[in-house]
XYZ file of C-alpha atoms in Angstrom:
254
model
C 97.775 83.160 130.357
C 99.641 81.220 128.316
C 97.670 78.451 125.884
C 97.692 75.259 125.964
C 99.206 72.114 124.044
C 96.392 71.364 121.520
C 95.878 68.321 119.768
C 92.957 68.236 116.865
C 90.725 64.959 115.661
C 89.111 65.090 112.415
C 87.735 62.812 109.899
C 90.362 63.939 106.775
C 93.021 65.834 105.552
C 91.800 69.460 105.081
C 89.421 69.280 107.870
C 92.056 70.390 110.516
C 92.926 73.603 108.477
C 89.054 74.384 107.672
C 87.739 73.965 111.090
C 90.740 75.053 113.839
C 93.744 76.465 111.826
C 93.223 79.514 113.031
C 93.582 78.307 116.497
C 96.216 75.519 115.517
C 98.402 78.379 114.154
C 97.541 80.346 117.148
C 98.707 77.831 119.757
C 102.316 77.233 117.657
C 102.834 80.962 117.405
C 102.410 80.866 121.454
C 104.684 78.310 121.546
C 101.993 75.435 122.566
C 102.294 72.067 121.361
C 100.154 71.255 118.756
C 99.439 68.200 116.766
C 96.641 66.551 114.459
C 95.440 63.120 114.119
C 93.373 62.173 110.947
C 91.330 59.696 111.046
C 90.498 58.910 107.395
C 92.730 57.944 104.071
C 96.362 55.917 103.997
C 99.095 57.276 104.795
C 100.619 56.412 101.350
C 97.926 58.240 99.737
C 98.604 61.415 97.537
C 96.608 63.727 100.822
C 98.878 62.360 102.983
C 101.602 64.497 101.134
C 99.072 67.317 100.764
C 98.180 66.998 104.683
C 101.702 67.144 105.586
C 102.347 70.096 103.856
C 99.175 72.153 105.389
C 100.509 70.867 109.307
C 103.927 72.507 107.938
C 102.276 75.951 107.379
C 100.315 75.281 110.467
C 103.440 74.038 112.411
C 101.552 71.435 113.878
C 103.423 68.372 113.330
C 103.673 65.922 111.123
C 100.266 63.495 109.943
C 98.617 61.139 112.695
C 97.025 58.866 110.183
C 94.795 56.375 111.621
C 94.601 54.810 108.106
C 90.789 54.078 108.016
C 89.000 54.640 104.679
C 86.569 57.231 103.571
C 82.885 56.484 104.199
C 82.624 58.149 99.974
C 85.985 57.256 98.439
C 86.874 53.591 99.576
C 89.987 53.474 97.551
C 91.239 56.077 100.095
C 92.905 53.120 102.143
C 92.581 50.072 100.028
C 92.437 46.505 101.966
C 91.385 48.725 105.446
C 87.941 49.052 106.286
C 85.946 52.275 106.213
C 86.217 54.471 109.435
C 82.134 54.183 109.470
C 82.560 50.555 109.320
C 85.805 50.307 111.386
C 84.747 48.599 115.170
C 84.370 51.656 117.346
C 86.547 49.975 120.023
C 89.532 49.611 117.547
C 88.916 53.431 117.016
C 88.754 54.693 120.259
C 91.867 52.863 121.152
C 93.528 54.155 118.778
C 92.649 57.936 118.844
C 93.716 57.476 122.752
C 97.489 55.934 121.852
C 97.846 59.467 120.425
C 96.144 61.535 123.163
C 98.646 59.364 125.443
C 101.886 60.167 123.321
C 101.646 64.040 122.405
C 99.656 64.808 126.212
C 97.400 67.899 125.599
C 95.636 69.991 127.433
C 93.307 70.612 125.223
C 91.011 68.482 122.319
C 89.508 69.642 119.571
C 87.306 67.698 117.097
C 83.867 67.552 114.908
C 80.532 68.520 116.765
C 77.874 65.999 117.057
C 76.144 67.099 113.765
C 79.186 65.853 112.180
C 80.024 69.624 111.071
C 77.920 71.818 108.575
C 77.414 68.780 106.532
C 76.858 66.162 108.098
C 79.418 63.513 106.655
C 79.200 60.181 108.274
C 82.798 60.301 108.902
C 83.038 63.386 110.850
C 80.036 62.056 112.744
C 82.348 58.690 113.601
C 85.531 60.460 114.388
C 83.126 62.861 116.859
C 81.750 59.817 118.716
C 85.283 57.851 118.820
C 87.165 61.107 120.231
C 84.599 61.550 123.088
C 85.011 58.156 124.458
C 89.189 58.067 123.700
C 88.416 61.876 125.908
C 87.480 59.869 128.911
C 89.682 56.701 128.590
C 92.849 58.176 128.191
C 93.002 59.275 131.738
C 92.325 55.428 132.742
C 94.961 53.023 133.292
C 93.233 49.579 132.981
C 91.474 50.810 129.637
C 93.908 50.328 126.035
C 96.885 49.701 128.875
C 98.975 49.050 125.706
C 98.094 52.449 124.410
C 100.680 53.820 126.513
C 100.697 55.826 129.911
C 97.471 57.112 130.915
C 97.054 60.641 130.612
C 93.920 62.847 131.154
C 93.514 66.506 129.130
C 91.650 69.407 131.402
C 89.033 69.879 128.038
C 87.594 68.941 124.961
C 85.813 71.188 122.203
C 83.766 70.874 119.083
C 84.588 73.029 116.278
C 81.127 73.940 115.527
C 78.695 76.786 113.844
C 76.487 78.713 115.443
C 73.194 79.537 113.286
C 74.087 83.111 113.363
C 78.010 82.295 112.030
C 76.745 80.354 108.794
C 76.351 83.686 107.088
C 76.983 83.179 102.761
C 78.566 79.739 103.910
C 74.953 78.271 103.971
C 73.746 79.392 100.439
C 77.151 78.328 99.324
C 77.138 74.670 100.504
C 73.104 74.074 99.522
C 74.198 75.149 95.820
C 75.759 71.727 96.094
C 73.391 69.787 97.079
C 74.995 70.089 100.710
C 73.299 70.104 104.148
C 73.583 72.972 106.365
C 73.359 72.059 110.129
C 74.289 74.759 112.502
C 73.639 74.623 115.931
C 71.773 77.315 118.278
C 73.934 80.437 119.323
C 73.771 79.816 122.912
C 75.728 76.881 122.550
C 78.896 78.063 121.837
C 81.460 78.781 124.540
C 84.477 80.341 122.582
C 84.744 82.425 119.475
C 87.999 83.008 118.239
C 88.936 85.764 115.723
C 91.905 84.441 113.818
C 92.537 86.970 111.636
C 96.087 87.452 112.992
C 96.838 83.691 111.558
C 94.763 84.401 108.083
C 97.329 83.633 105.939
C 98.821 80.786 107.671
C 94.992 79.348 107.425
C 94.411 79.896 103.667
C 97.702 78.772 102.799
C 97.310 75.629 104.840
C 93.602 75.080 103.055
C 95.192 75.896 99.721
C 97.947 73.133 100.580
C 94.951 70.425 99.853
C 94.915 70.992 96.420
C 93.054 68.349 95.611
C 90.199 69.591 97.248
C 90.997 73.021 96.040
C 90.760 71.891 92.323
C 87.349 70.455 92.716
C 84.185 72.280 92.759
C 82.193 70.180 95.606
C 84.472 70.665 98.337
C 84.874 73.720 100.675
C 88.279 74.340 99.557
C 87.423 74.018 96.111
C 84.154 76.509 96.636
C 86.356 78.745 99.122
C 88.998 79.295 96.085
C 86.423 80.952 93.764
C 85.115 83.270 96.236
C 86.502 86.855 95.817
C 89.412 87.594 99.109
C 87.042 89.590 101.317
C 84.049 87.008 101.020
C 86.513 84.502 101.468
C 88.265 86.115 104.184
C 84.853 86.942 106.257
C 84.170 83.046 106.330
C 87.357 81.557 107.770
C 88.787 84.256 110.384
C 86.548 83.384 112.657
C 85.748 79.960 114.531
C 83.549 78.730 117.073
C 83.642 75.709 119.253
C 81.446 74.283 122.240
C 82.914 72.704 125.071
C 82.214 69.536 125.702
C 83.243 69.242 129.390
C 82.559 70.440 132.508
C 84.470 73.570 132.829
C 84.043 77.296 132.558
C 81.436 78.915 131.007
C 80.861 81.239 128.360
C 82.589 84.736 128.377
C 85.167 83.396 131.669
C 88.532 84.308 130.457
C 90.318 80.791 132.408
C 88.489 78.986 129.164
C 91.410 77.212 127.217
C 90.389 78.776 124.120
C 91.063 82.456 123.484
């Protein structure tokens, strides 16, 4: 069966590569459509040019920067308002001018938990991308966002509590939360190993992140290859939408 055009919302550059390059490089390499829309930092901004470089390796486009600033770094988009702050409205219309103009199939973004972490942000961008889900496919809502156009499904990259694994002891060294959600929620587990190296080249492409401790990228980079390796070739999502169920081979992901 052959997959389906793919577009991804996170919160900021590095979370697409993280969270669904394995799958992002997976689509491209079946010739899908694929394309990423971020919602946090200015497009001006020195991870704009880092971001553009991961999609590259990930041949998914080039950045869909919605501009807004970081909930932590508000000098990531001077003059705009953070994304936490932004009106939800202004958001969700925007997230679904994109959904309108690249017309996927399929939508990836955060889980409700806002990810492993928690961040505010990713919490946002989850809540703005479930409404811009529905309203895309509905012509008298954002009518000057374009044609209306519905995708078949939308996923949460998430983790399952048996999936955290040495990610968990990792992240609480630094101070970081660790919020995984019950096994039997996820609907699709994808081994990416075949698209390993496109993945840790396109995390290593934010090397901001990379050269900080903090970060996953940063924490990722100091990890010997196979520890590494066992943390990011595989990825889990939940699906968000009616459709089929866990273990049926018509679900979008594969």
């Amino acid at each position: 069966m052959p997959l389906p055009n793919l577009l991804a919302v996170f919160a900021h550059p590095d979370d697409e590569s993280l969270l669904a390059g394995g799958v992002l490089a997976q689509h491209a390499a079946a010739n899908a459509a694929t394309a990423v829309v971020t919602a946090t930092w200015a497009p001006d901004s020195h991870r704009a040019g880092e971001l553009a470089d991961a999609l590259a390796i990930l041949e998914a486009g080039k950045p869909r920067m919605l501009g807004f600033a970081d909930a932590r770094i508000p000098d990531s988009a001077p003059g705009r308002p953070r994304l936490c702050d932004a009106p939800l409205d202004e958001v969700v219309g925007r997230i679904v001018e994109h959904i309108r103009a690249v017309q996927p199939q399929l939508i990836v973004t955060h889980d409700a938990y806002g990810q492993l972490t928690g961040h505010p942000d990713h919490i946002r961008t989850h809540q703005a991308t479930v409404l811009a889900f529905h309203a895309a496919g509905l012509e008298h809502r954002y009518p000057d966002a374009g044609a209306p156009w519905q995708p078949e499904a939308l996923y949460a990259a998430t983790h399952p509590h048996s999936g955290v694994g040495q990610l968990g002891p990792l992240l609480a060294r630094v101070g970081k939360k660790v919020l995984s959600v019950p096994d039997e929620h996820i609907t699709a587990t994808v081994d990416v190993s075949g698209w390993l190296e496109q993945k840790w080249a396109a995390i290593l492409a934010h090397r901001s992140e990379v050269a900080r401790e903090r970060p996953l990228p940063g924490i990722l980079a100091r990890l010997p290859e196979a520890d590494r390796n066992q943390i990011i070739q595989t990825e889990h999502f939940t699906r968000l939408t009616p459709g089929p169920t866990k273990g049926d081979p018509a679900q979008l992901i594969t």
